[in-house]
Coordinates of C-alpha atoms in Angstrom, one line a residue:
M1 CA 0.0 0.0 0.0
K2 CA 1.3 3.4 -0.9
L3 CA 0.6 5.9 1.8
L4 CA -0.1 9.5 1.0
F5 CA -1.0 12.3 3.4
V6 CA -4.8 12.5 3.6
V7 CA -6.6 14.1 6.6
S8 CA -10.4 13.8 6.5
V9 CA -11.8 16.9 8.1
F10 CA -13.9 16.5 11.2
Y11 CA -16.1 18.6 13.5
L12 CA -14.2 19.4 16.6
L13 CA -17.1 19.1 19.0
F14 CA -17.8 15.4 18.3
S15 CA -15.9 12.5 19.7
S16 CA -15.5 10.6 16.4
D17 CA -13.7 11.7 13.2
T18 CA -16.1 12.7 10.5
F19 CA -16.0 13.6 6.8
A20 CA -18.7 16.0 5.6
T21 CA -19.5 16.9 2.0
Q22 CA -20.3 20.5 2.9
T23 CA -16.6 21.3 3.7
Q24 CA -15.1 19.1 1.0
Q25 CA -14.9 19.1 -2.8
S26 CA -17.6 16.6 -3.8
V27 CA -18.3 15.6 -7.4
A28 CA -20.8 13.2 -8.9
L29 CA -21.4 11.6 -12.3
I30 CA -24.9 10.3 -12.6
I31 CA -25.9 8.2 -15.6
G32 CA -29.4 6.9 -16.5
N33 CA -29.9 4.9 -19.7
S34 CA -33.5 4.0 -20.5
E35 CA -34.1 4.4 -24.2
Y36 CA -32.1 1.6 -25.7
K37 CA -32.0 1.4 -29.6
H38 CA -31.7 -2.4 -29.8
A39 CA -33.4 -3.6 -26.7
P40 CA -36.6 -2.9 -24.9
T41 CA -36.8 0.5 -23.1
L42 CA -36.3 0.5 -19.4
A43 CA -38.8 2.5 -17.4
N44 CA -36.9 3.8 -14.5
P45 CA -33.2 4.6 -15.1
S46 CA -33.8 8.1 -16.4
N47 CA -36.1 8.8 -13.4
D48 CA -33.6 7.3 -11.0
A49 CA -30.7 9.3 -12.3
S50 CA -32.6 12.6 -12.4
D51 CA -33.9 12.2 -8.8
L52 CA -30.5 11.2 -7.5
A53 CA -28.9 14.1 -9.2
E54 CA -31.3 16.5 -7.5
T55 CA -30.7 14.9 -4.1
L56 CA -26.9 15.1 -4.4
S57 CA -27.0 18.7 -5.6
R58 CA -28.8 19.6 -2.4
L59 CA -26.0 17.8 -0.5
G60 CA -23.4 20.0 -2.0
F61 CA -22.2 17.9 -4.9
Q62 CA -21.1 19.3 -8.2
V63 CA -23.3 17.0 -10.3
T64 CA -22.9 15.9 -13.9
L65 CA -26.2 14.3 -15.1
L66 CA -26.2 12.2 -18.3
L67 CA -29.4 10.7 -19.7
N68 CA -29.6 8.1 -22.5
Q69 CA -26.0 8.3 -23.6
K70 CA -24.5 6.8 -26.8
D71 CA -21.2 5.1 -26.5
A72 CA -19.0 7.9 -27.8
H73 CA -20.7 10.6 -25.7
L74 CA -20.5 8.4 -22.6
R75 CA -16.8 7.8 -23.0
E76 CA -16.1 11.5 -23.5
A77 CA -18.2 12.4 -20.5
I78 CA -16.3 9.9 -18.3
R79 CA -13.0 11.3 -19.6
E80 CA -14.1 14.9 -18.7
F81 CA -15.4 13.8 -15.3
S82 CA -12.1 12.0 -14.4
K83 CA -10.4 15.4 -14.5
K84 CA -12.7 16.6 -11.8
S85 CA -12.7 13.5 -9.7
R86 CA -8.9 13.1 -9.6
K87 CA -8.5 15.9 -7.1
A88 CA -11.9 15.6 -5.4
D89 CA -12.3 14.7 -1.7
L90 CA -15.4 12.7 -2.5
A91 CA -16.2 11.3 -6.0
L92 CA -19.5 9.4 -6.6
V93 CA -20.6 7.6 -9.8
Y94 CA -24.0 6.2 -10.3
F95 CA -25.1 4.1 -13.3
A96 CA -28.6 2.9 -14.0
G97 CA -29.3 0.9 -17.1
H98 CA -28.3 -2.4 -18.7
G99 CA -25.1 -4.1 -17.7
I100 CA -23.5 -7.5 -18.6
E101 CA -20.8 -9.8 -17.4
I102 CA -18.6 -11.6 -20.0
D103 CA -15.7 -13.7 -18.9
K104 CA -15.6 -12.2 -15.4
S105 CA -15.5 -8.6 -16.8
N106 CA -18.5 -6.2 -16.2
Y107 CA -19.7 -3.8 -18.9
L108 CA -22.1 -0.9 -18.7
I109 CA -24.1 -0.6 -21.9
P110 CA -24.8 2.6 -23.8
I111 CA -28.1 3.0 -25.6
D112 CA -26.7 2.4 -29.1
A113 CA -25.0 -0.9 -28.3
E114 CA -26.0 -3.8 -30.6
F115 CA -23.9 -6.8 -29.4
R116 CA -24.1 -8.9 -32.5
S117 CA -21.1 -11.0 -31.4
E118 CA -19.4 -11.9 -28.1
T119 CA -16.4 -9.5 -28.8
D120 CA -18.6 -6.4 -29.4
A121 CA -18.7 -5.6 -25.6
Q122 CA -15.1 -4.4 -25.8
F123 CA -16.0 -1.8 -28.5
E124 CA -19.7 -1.0 -27.7
A125 CA -19.7 -0.8 -23.9
V126 CA -17.8 0.7 -21.0
Q127 CA -15.8 -1.8 -18.8
L128 CA -16.7 -1.1 -15.2
G129 CA -13.2 -1.7 -14.0
S130 CA -11.9 0.9 -16.5
L131 CA -14.5 3.4 -15.3
I132 CA -13.5 2.9 -11.7
N133 CA -9.8 3.4 -12.5
A134 CA -10.6 6.6 -14.5
V135 CA -12.8 8.3 -11.9
S136 CA -11.1 7.2 -8.6
S137 CA -9.9 10.1 -6.6
E138 CA -6.1 10.3 -6.0
R139 CA -6.5 11.2 -2.3
G140 CA -10.2 11.2 -1.4
V141 CA -13.1 8.7 -1.2
T142 CA -14.6 7.1 -4.3
L143 CA -18.2 5.7 -4.3
V144 CA -19.4 3.7 -7.3
L145 CA -23.1 2.7 -7.3
V146 CA -24.3 0.3 -10.0
D147 CA -28.0 -0.4 -10.7
A148 CA -27.2 -2.4 -13.9
C149 CA -28.0 -6.0 -13.1
R150 CA -31.4 -6.0 -14.7
N151 CA -32.7 -9.0 -16.8
N152 CA -30.7 -8.5 -19.9
P153 CA -31.7 -9.1 -23.5
F154 CA -28.1 -8.5 -24.7
A155 CA -27.0 -11.5 -22.6
D156 CA -29.9 -13.6 -23.9
R157 CA -28.9 -12.7 -27.5
L158 CA -25.3 -13.8 -27.1
I159 CA -26.3 -17.0 -25.4
A160 CA -28.8 -17.8 -28.2
E161 CA -26.0 -17.3 -30.8
G162 CA -23.9 -19.9 -29.1
T163 CA -21.1 -17.8 -27.6
S164 CA -18.0 -19.6 -26.4
R165 CA -17.5 -17.1 -23.6
S166 CA -19.0 -17.1 -20.1
I167 CA -22.1 -14.9 -19.9
G168 CA -23.0 -14.2 -16.3
T169 CA -26.3 -13.6 -14.6
G170 CA -25.9 -10.2 -13.1
L171 CA -22.4 -8.7 -12.5
V172 CA -19.3 -10.0 -10.9
R173 CA -17.1 -8.5 -8.2
V174 CA -14.4 -6.2 -9.4
N175 CA -11.1 -5.1 -7.7
P176 CA -11.2 -1.4 -6.9
A177 CA -9.0 0.8 -9.0
G178 CA -5.8 -1.1 -9.2
G179 CA -5.7 -2.1 -5.6
V180 CA -5.8 0.1 -2.4
L181 CA -6.1 3.9 -2.8
P182 CA -5.3 6.4 -0.1
G183 CA -8.8 7.6 0.5
G184 CA -10.6 4.3 -0.2
V185 CA -13.1 2.9 -2.7
L186 CA -16.6 1.6 -2.0
I187 CA -18.6 -0.2 -4.7
S188 CA -22.3 -1.0 -4.3
Y189 CA -24.3 -3.3 -6.5
A190 CA -28.1 -3.1 -6.6
A191 CA -28.1 -6.9 -6.3
R192 CA -25.6 -9.5 -5.1
E193 CA -22.9 -10.8 -7.4
G194 CA -24.4 -12.9 -10.1
E195 CA -28.1 -12.0 -9.3
Y196 CA -30.6 -9.9 -11.1
A197 CA -31.9 -6.5 -9.9
L198 CA -35.5 -5.5 -10.4
D199 CA -36.5 -2.4 -12.4
G200 CA -39.5 -1.7 -10.2
D201 CA -43.1 -0.9 -10.8
G202 CA -43.1 2.7 -9.6
R203 CA -41.1 5.8 -10.6
N204 CA -37.9 4.4 -9.2
S205 CA -36.1 1.1 -9.0
P206 CA -36.1 -0.5 -5.5
Y207 CA -32.3 0.3 -5.2
A208 CA -32.8 3.9 -6.2
Q209 CA -35.8 4.3 -3.9
G210 CA -33.7 3.0 -1.0
L211 CA -30.9 5.5 -1.8
L212 CA -33.3 8.4 -2.1
E213 CA -35.0 7.6 1.2
H214 CA -31.7 7.6 3.2
L215 CA -29.1 9.9 1.4
E216 CA -30.4 13.0 3.1
E217 CA -30.8 11.5 6.6
P218 CA -28.8 13.8 8.9
G219 CA -25.9 12.2 10.8
L220 CA -26.1 8.9 9.0
E221 CA -22.6 7.5 8.5
I222 CA -22.1 6.1 5.0
G223 CA -21.5 2.5 6.1
K224 CA -24.8 2.4 8.0
L225 CA -26.5 4.3 5.1
F226 CA -25.8 1.4 2.8
R227 CA -26.9 -1.1 5.4
K228 CA -30.2 0.7 5.6
V229 CA -30.5 0.8 1.8
R230 CA -29.9 -3.0 1.8
D231 CA -32.6 -3.6 4.3
R232 CA -35.1 -1.3 2.5
V233 CA -34.5 -3.0 -0.9
F234 CA -34.9 -6.4 0.8
V235 CA -38.3 -5.3 2.1
L236 CA -39.4 -3.7 -1.1
T237 CA -38.7 -6.8 -3.1
E238 CA -40.0 -9.2 -0.5
G239 CA -36.6 -10.8 -0.3
Q240 CA -36.0 -11.2 -4.0
Q241 CA -33.1 -8.6 -4.2
E242 CA -30.3 -7.8 -1.8
P243 CA -27.8 -5.1 -2.6
F244 CA -24.2 -5.9 -2.0
T245 CA -21.5 -3.4 -1.0
Y246 CA -17.8 -4.0 -0.7
G247 CA -14.5 -2.1 -0.8
S248 CA -12.3 -0.4 1.7
L249 CA -12.9 3.0 3.3
P250 CA -10.8 4.9 5.8
S251 CA -11.6 4.7 9.5
D252 CA -12.9 8.2 9.6
D253 CA -16.7 8.5 9.7
I254 CA -18.2 9.8 6.5
F255 CA -21.5 11.8 6.4
L256 CA -23.2 12.9 3.3
K257 CA -25.3 15.2 5.5
P258 CA -23.6 16.3 8.8
Q259 CA -25.0 15.5 12.2
I260 CA -27.6 17.8 13.5
G261 CA -25.9 19.9 16.0
A262 CA -22.9 20.8 13.9
E263 CA -24.4 24.3 13.7
T264 CA -23.3 24.8 17.3
L265 CA -19.7 25.2 16.2
S266 CA -18.6 28.8 16.9
S267 CA -17.8 31.1 14.0
L268 CA -14.1 30.9 14.9
E269 CA -14.3 27.1 14.7
H270 CA -16.1 27.2 11.4
K271 CA -13.4 29.6 10.0
L272 CA -10.6 27.4 11.3
L273 CA -12.3 24.3 9.7
Q274 CA -12.6 26.1 6.3
D275 CA -9.0 27.3 6.4
F276 CA -7.7 23.9 7.3
V277 CA -9.5 22.4 4.3
A278 CA -8.0 25.1 2.1
A279 CA -4.5 24.4 3.5
E280 CA -4.9 20.7 3.1
R281 CA -6.0 21.0 -0.5
E282 CA -2.9 23.0 -1.4
D283 CA -0.7 20.9 1.0
T284 CA 2.5 23.1 0.8
V285 CA 4.9 24.5 3.4
G286 CA 3.5 27.9 2.6
S287 CA -0.2 26.9 3.0
W288 CA 0.4 25.2 6.4
D289 CA 2.7 27.9 7.7
K290 CA 0.0 30.5 6.9
F291 CA -2.6 28.4 8.6
L292 CA -0.5 28.0 11.8
S293 CA 0.3 31.7 11.9
N294 CA -3.4 32.6 11.8
Y295 CA -4.2 30.1 14.6
S296 CA -1.2 30.4 16.8
R297 CA -3.4 31.0 19.8
S298 CA -5.4 27.7 19.2
S299 CA -2.5 25.4 19.9
D300 CA -4.8 23.0 21.9
N301 CA -7.0 22.5 18.8
E302 CA -6.5 19.0 17.3
L303 CA -6.5 20.4 13.7
V304 CA -3.8 22.8 14.6
A305 CA -1.8 19.9 16.0
I306 CA -2.3 17.9 12.8
A307 CA -1.2 21.0 10.8
K308 CA 2.0 21.2 12.8
R309 CA 2.8 17.5 12.1
R310 CA 2.2 17.9 8.4
L311 CA 4.4 21.0 8.2
D312 CA 7.2 19.1 9.9
V313 CA 6.8 16.3 7.3
L314 CA 6.9 18.7 4.4
R315 CA 9.9 20.5 5.7
G316 CA 11.7 17.1 5.9
L317 CA 10.9 16.1 2.4
P318 CA 13.8 18.1 0.8
F319 CA 16.2 15.9 2.8
A320 CA 14.5 12.8 1.6
R321 CA 14.5 14.1 -1.9
Q322 CA 18.2 15.1 -1.7
K323 CA 19.2 11.5 -1.5
S324 CA 17.6 10.8 -4.9
L325 CA 18.6 14.1 -6.4
N326 CA 22.3 13.2 -5.8
R327 CA 22.0 10.0 -7.9
E328 CA 23.4 9.6 -11.3
L329 CA 20.9 9.7 -14.2
W330 CA 20.2 6.1 -15.3
L331 CA 18.5 7.5 -18.4
V332 CA 19.9 10.5 -20.2
P333 CA 17.3 11.8 -22.7
E334 CA 18.7 11.9 -26.2
A335 CA 17.1 15.3 -26.9
G336 CA 18.7 16.9 -23.8
T337 CA 17.1 19.3 -21.5
S338 CA 15.6 22.7 -22.3
A339 CA 16.5 25.9 -20.4
S340 CA 13.2 25.6 -18.4
G341 CA 14.2 22.1 -17.2
S342 CA 11.6 20.2 -19.3
I343 CA 12.7 17.2 -21.3
E344 CA 11.6 15.6 -24.5
L345 CA 11.6 11.8 -24.6
N346 CA 11.6 9.6 -27.7
L347 CA 9.5 6.5 -28.0
E348 CA 12.0 4.1 -26.5
E349 CA 12.8 6.4 -23.6
R350 CA 9.1 6.7 -22.8
K351 CA 8.8 2.9 -22.8
L352 CA 11.7 2.8 -20.3
I353 CA 9.9 5.3 -18.1
Q354 CA 6.7 3.1 -18.2
R355 CA 8.7 0.0 -17.3
S356 CA 10.3 1.9 -14.4
L357 CA 6.9 3.0 -13.1
N358 CA 5.8 -0.7 -13.2
Y359 CA 8.9 -1.6 -11.3
L360 CA 7.9 1.0 -8.7
G361 CA 4.6 -0.8 -8.3
Q362 CA 2.5 1.5 -10.5
Q363 CA 0.3 0.2 -13.3
V364 CA 0.6 1.9 -16.7
G365 CA -1.1 -0.7 -18.9
N366 CA 0.7 -1.6 -22.1
I367 CA 4.4 -0.7 -22.4
D368 CA 3.9 1.2 -25.7
G369 CA 5.5 4.6 -25.1
V370 CA 2.1 6.3 -25.2
F371 CA 1.6 8.5 -22.1
G372 CA -2.2 8.1 -21.8
T373 CA -4.5 8.3 -18.8
K374 CA -3.0 5.3 -16.9
T375 CA 0.6 6.4 -17.4
G376 CA -0.3 10.0 -16.3
R377 CA -1.9 8.6 -13.1
A378 CA 1.1 6.4 -12.5
I379 CA 3.5 9.4 -12.9
S380 CA 1.3 11.5 -10.6
A381 CA 1.3 8.8 -7.9
A382 CA 5.0 8.2 -8.3
R383 CA 5.9 11.8 -7.9
L384 CA 3.9 12.0 -4.7
E385 CA 5.4 8.8 -3.3
L386 CA 8.9 10.0 -4.1
G387 CA 8.4 13.4 -2.5
L388 CA 8.7 15.4 -5.8
I389 CA 6.7 18.3 -6.9
S390 CA 3.2 17.1 -7.9
G391 CA 2.2 16.8 -11.6
I392 CA 2.1 14.4 -14.5
H393 CA 5.3 15.5 -16.1
V394 CA 8.6 13.7 -16.4
D395 CA 11.7 15.6 -15.4
L396 CA 15.3 14.7 -14.4
D397 CA 14.4 14.6 -10.8
L398 CA 11.8 11.9 -11.5
I399 CA 14.2 9.9 -13.6
R400 CA 16.8 10.0 -10.8
A401 CA 14.3 8.8 -8.3
L402 CA 12.7 6.1 -10.4
P403 CA 13.9 2.5 -10.4
N404 CA 17.0 2.0 -12.5
V405 CA 15.5 -0.2 -15.3
L406 CA 18.9 -0.8 -16.9
A407 CA 20.4 -2.1 -13.7
I408 CA 17.4 -4.2 -12.9
D409 CA 17.3 -5.8 -16.3
A410 CA 20.9 -6.7 -16.0
L411 CA 20.0 -8.9 -13.1
R412 CA 17.2 -10.7 -14.9
S413 CA 17.8 -14.0 -16.6
E414 CA 16.0 -17.1 -17.8
N415 CA 17.9 -19.4 -15.5
A416 CA 18.0 -19.2 -11.7
R417 CA 21.0 -17.4 -10.3
N418 CA 22.6 -16.5 -7.1
F419 CA 22.4 -12.8 -6.3
A420 CA 24.5 -12.8 -3.1
D421 CA 27.5 -11.0 -4.7
E422 CA 25.4 -8.6 -6.9
P423 CA 25.3 -4.9 -5.9
V424 CA 21.7 -4.0 -5.0
S425 CA 22.1 -0.4 -3.7
G426 CA 21.9 1.2 -7.2
L427 CA 18.6 -0.3 -8.3
H428 CA 16.4 2.4 -6.7
E429 CA 13.7 -0.2 -6.3
P430 CA 13.1 -0.9 -2.5
R431 CA 11.0 -4.0 -3.0
L432 CA 13.6 -5.7 -5.2
E433 CA 16.5 -4.6 -3.0
R434 CA 14.9 -6.0 0.1
A435 CA 14.0 -9.3 -1.7
L436 CA 17.5 -9.8 -2.9
R437 CA 18.9 -9.3 0.5
G438 CA 16.3 -11.7 1.9
L439 CA 17.3 -14.4 -0.6
G440 CA 20.8 -14.9 0.9
N441 CA 22.6 -17.5 -1.1
R442 CA 19.5 -19.0 -2.7
R443 CA 19.2 -19.1 -6.4
A444 CA 16.1 -17.4 -8.1
I445 CA 14.6 -15.7 -11.1
F446 CA 12.3 -12.7 -11.0
D447 CA 10.0 -10.6 -13.1
Y448 CA 7.2 -8.1 -12.8
F449 CA 3.5 -8.5 -13.5
E450 CA 0.9 -5.7 -13.2
G451 CA 3.0 -3.7 -10.8
R452 CA 3.8 -6.7 -8.6
L453 CA 7.2 -8.4 -8.2
Y454 CA 7.5 -12.2 -8.4
F455 CA 10.3 -14.6 -7.6
A456 CA 10.7 -18.3 -8.3
V457 CA 13.1 -19.4 -5.6
L458 CA 15.2 -22.6 -5.3
G459 CA 15.5 -22.9 -1.5
S460 CA 18.3 -24.4 0.5
A461 CA 18.4 -27.9 2.0
H462 CA 16.7 -26.5 5.1
D463 CA 13.8 -24.8 3.2
F464 CA 11.4 -27.7 2.6
G465 CA 7.7 -27.3 3.3
L466 CA 5.0 -24.7 3.7
A467 CA 6.2 -23.2 7.0
R468 CA 9.7 -22.6 5.7
G469 CA 8.4 -21.2 2.4
N470 CA 6.2 -18.7 4.3
A471 CA 9.2 -17.6 6.5
L472 CA 11.3 -17.2 3.4
A473 CA 8.6 -15.1 1.6
R474 CA 8.2 -12.8 4.7
G475 CA 11.9 -12.3 4.9
M476 CA 11.9 -11.1 1.3
G477 CA 9.0 -8.7 2.0
G478 CA 6.2 -10.7 0.4
H479 CA 4.2 -13.8 0.7
L480 CA 3.8 -17.1 -1.2
A481 CA 2.0 -16.2 -4.4
T482 CA -1.8 -16.0 -4.5
I483 CA -3.2 -16.6 -8.0
S484 CA -6.3 -14.6 -8.8
N485 CA -6.8 -15.0 -12.5
R486 CA -5.8 -16.9 -15.6
R487 CA -3.3 -14.2 -16.8
E488 CA -1.4 -14.3 -13.5
D489 CA -1.4 -18.1 -13.5
K490 CA 0.1 -18.2 -17.0
F491 CA 2.7 -15.5 -16.0
V492 CA 3.9 -17.4 -13.0
F493 CA 4.0 -20.7 -15.0
D494 CA 6.1 -19.0 -17.7
L495 CA 8.4 -17.4 -15.1
F496 CA 9.6 -20.7 -13.6
R497 CA 9.3 -23.2 -16.5
S498 CA 12.0 -21.4 -18.5
S499 CA 14.7 -22.5 -15.9
P500 CA 15.9 -26.1 -15.7
D501 CA 16.1 -25.7 -11.9
F502 CA 12.3 -25.7 -11.8
S503 CA 11.2 -27.6 -14.8
K504 CA 13.4 -30.8 -14.9
P505 CA 11.4 -34.0 -14.8
E506 CA 10.9 -35.9 -11.5
Y507 CA 9.1 -39.1 -10.7
A508 CA 8.6 -40.8 -14.1
E509 CA 8.7 -37.5 -16.1
Q510 CA 6.4 -35.7 -13.7
N511 CA 7.4 -32.4 -12.1
W512 CA 5.6 -32.1 -8.8
G513 CA 6.7 -28.6 -9.0
I514 CA 6.9 -25.3 -7.3
M515 CA 4.8 -24.2 -4.3
M516 CA 2.3 -21.3 -4.3
G517 CA 0.4 -19.9 -1.3
L518 CA -2.6 -22.3 -1.4
Y519 CA -3.1 -24.8 1.4
R520 CA -5.7 -26.8 3.2
P521 CA -5.9 -26.2 7.0
T522 CA -5.4 -29.4 9.0
E523 CA -8.8 -29.0 10.7
S524 CA -10.5 -29.2 7.2
S525 CA -9.5 -32.9 6.6
G526 CA -11.8 -34.5 4.1
K527 CA -13.3 -31.3 2.8
L528 CA -12.5 -31.0 -0.9
G529 CA -13.4 -27.3 -1.1
N530 CA -11.8 -26.0 2.0
W531 CA -8.6 -24.6 0.5
T532 CA -7.4 -21.1 1.4
W533 CA -4.6 -18.6 0.5
V534 CA -1.9 -17.9 3.1
T535 CA -2.9 -14.2 3.0
G536 CA -6.5 -15.0 3.9
E537 CA -7.9 -13.5 0.7
P538 CA -10.9 -15.3 -0.9
L539 CA -10.3 -18.2 -3.3
T540 CA -11.9 -16.9 -6.5
Y541 CA -9.8 -18.8 -9.1
T542 CA -8.4 -22.3 -9.3
N543 CA -6.7 -24.4 -11.9
W544 CA -6.5 -27.9 -10.6
S545 CA -5.2 -30.7 -13.0
R546 CA -7.6 -33.4 -13.8
G547 CA -8.6 -35.5 -10.8
H548 CA -7.3 -33.0 -8.3
P549 CA -7.5 -32.2 -5.5
D550 CA -7.8 -35.9 -4.7
M551 CA -6.3 -35.8 -1.1
Q552 CA -5.4 -39.5 -1.4
S553 CA -3.5 -39.0 1.8
S554 CA -4.3 -36.9 4.8
T555 CA -0.9 -35.4 4.3
H556 CA -2.0 -33.8 1.0
F557 CA -2.5 -30.3 2.2
V558 CA -0.6 -27.9 -0.1
A559 CA -1.0 -27.0 -3.8
L560 CA 1.9 -27.1 -6.2
Y561 CA 2.3 -26.2 -9.9
Y562 CA 2.3 -29.5 -11.7
A563 CA 3.2 -30.6 -15.2
R564 CA 4.1 -33.6 -17.2
W565 CA 7.4 -33.4 -19.1
G566 CA 8.3 -35.8 -21.8
A567 CA 8.6 -35.7 -25.5
T568 CA 6.2 -32.7 -25.6
Q569 CA 6.5 -30.2 -22.8
Q570 CA 3.2 -29.1 -21.3
Q571 CA 2.4 -25.5 -22.4
R572 CA -0.3 -24.6 -19.8
P573 CA -0.2 -24.4 -16.0
A574 CA -2.0 -26.8 -13.7
W575 CA -2.1 -27.4 -10.0
R576 CA -2.2 -30.5 -7.8
D577 CA -2.4 -31.2 -4.1
T578 CA 0.5 -33.1 -2.4
R579 CA 2.5 -33.3 0.8
G580 CA 4.4 -30.1 0.1
S581 CA 7.9 -31.6 0.4
T582 CA 9.6 -29.2 -1.9
N583 CA 12.0 -26.3 -1.5
R584 CA 10.9 -24.5 -4.6
F585 CA 8.6 -21.5 -4.1
V586 CA 6.8 -18.7 -5.9
V587 CA 7.0 -15.4 -3.9
E588 CA 4.8 -12.4 -4.6
I589 CA 5.7 -8.9 -3.4
E590 CA 3.0 -6.2 -3.6

């Protein structure tokens, strides 16, 4: 998790921390699609969106209302809204209309979509995960509300045409915005994963009705708000529909409408609160210095104490930056540097920057040299993490601070190697430097996937078994790998199978392989489905080989990558359960 400084403003007269939209920059994108061109019209989405927009406007949101949007217009509107949401303290998106799940990806459907084939969703609909990434606030809270699980003629059409892809009932769970964001993300579906939502017989859908009844309730914390919406929808539909909310929000209480009684704050406290918000939004030495000068007589106020701590941090950043600014440039731009300090990068240099951002743990998408939205967000986050002046530009300071791609690539190889004698201090990649130190004299290979670092490790003679593998992974700063999808599974398989140390045949041309972080607790003996990841995260993806897990023996309690090697080497990953008597491990470092 990358930690940025975020203080959620709270009213001083209450015992719990609160976040109130009236003192924050709150923006909302509200979309209602009813009039579909190639599917029956939906009665309520336009009503739902219009009513919700009015409610949020009364709550102090800057609202963008979109009704009956075609694909091109919808994408452009999302792009424009992402500029507002990026710096907002609270960003809310609501979509009502048709949605579809294809191969575990959710799509929100514009009114002009046709879906003549299974691949059309990529071109005619907006992927929910992409929308979440685009609109998520860099430092505030993001709420995404989806009332798009209605009985779907588009899904019926694809199924009738014999699609080879998985077409779901309702929507599936998505991972918020590339992982954990500083302010947190909450996603709410009108119905549970894989279930239909009802359009309703009145003006509004049951989900929209539940929201409208509770959004303006004074002093209702947002977590409880969604629990009340859940209960209301359950009653309205006589148990047929149950909204589902998931994600991660900060510990501070969040109120869309403040508690009754906040008006009792004195005028001085109101002014202090407003000035604190302004200083936090600018977040510079100057802004905090001015705030503290104005409220020097309020030293016992908790916001003043927070401001002092933040000022100390900012004044210390130049010392942290100085360490990186004294580094040699690992990439010298071919075009040189202008008098203003800006630099021009050619295509290959931009690709190196994208790879370096990935090595830092950011996600830029394809390494293509195109600095689009994802790369811009990655640069912005990297600059904040590295203590540099904020922005989405690349300068020499950023290049010095970023991981040294050339030095890192020099350490990579197809065969396992010993890194004990390799210099690691010049890599500028803390995760990799720690991992290499934690390896000791063990041989390994490593690579990066979607911003995460993976090692295939050949342990020592003392490293056999799950417990030793866990200990080794922790010492490297990570955990035994948890595989969440087919792409990650294939990446890990390709990582280790290129090296003879991990792929040579054993036991009659069978490789019983390399251990991941999947195991069966001893108390679950005999339960075929009771497997769990070492991190405790849910088991949403498996790739067992045929006939496994078989648990022939009570000692079969760990999962290994398994393959059959002979005249034709297996090209796809597969898992099997076994005793876990191996010293080969896959380590994942977030």
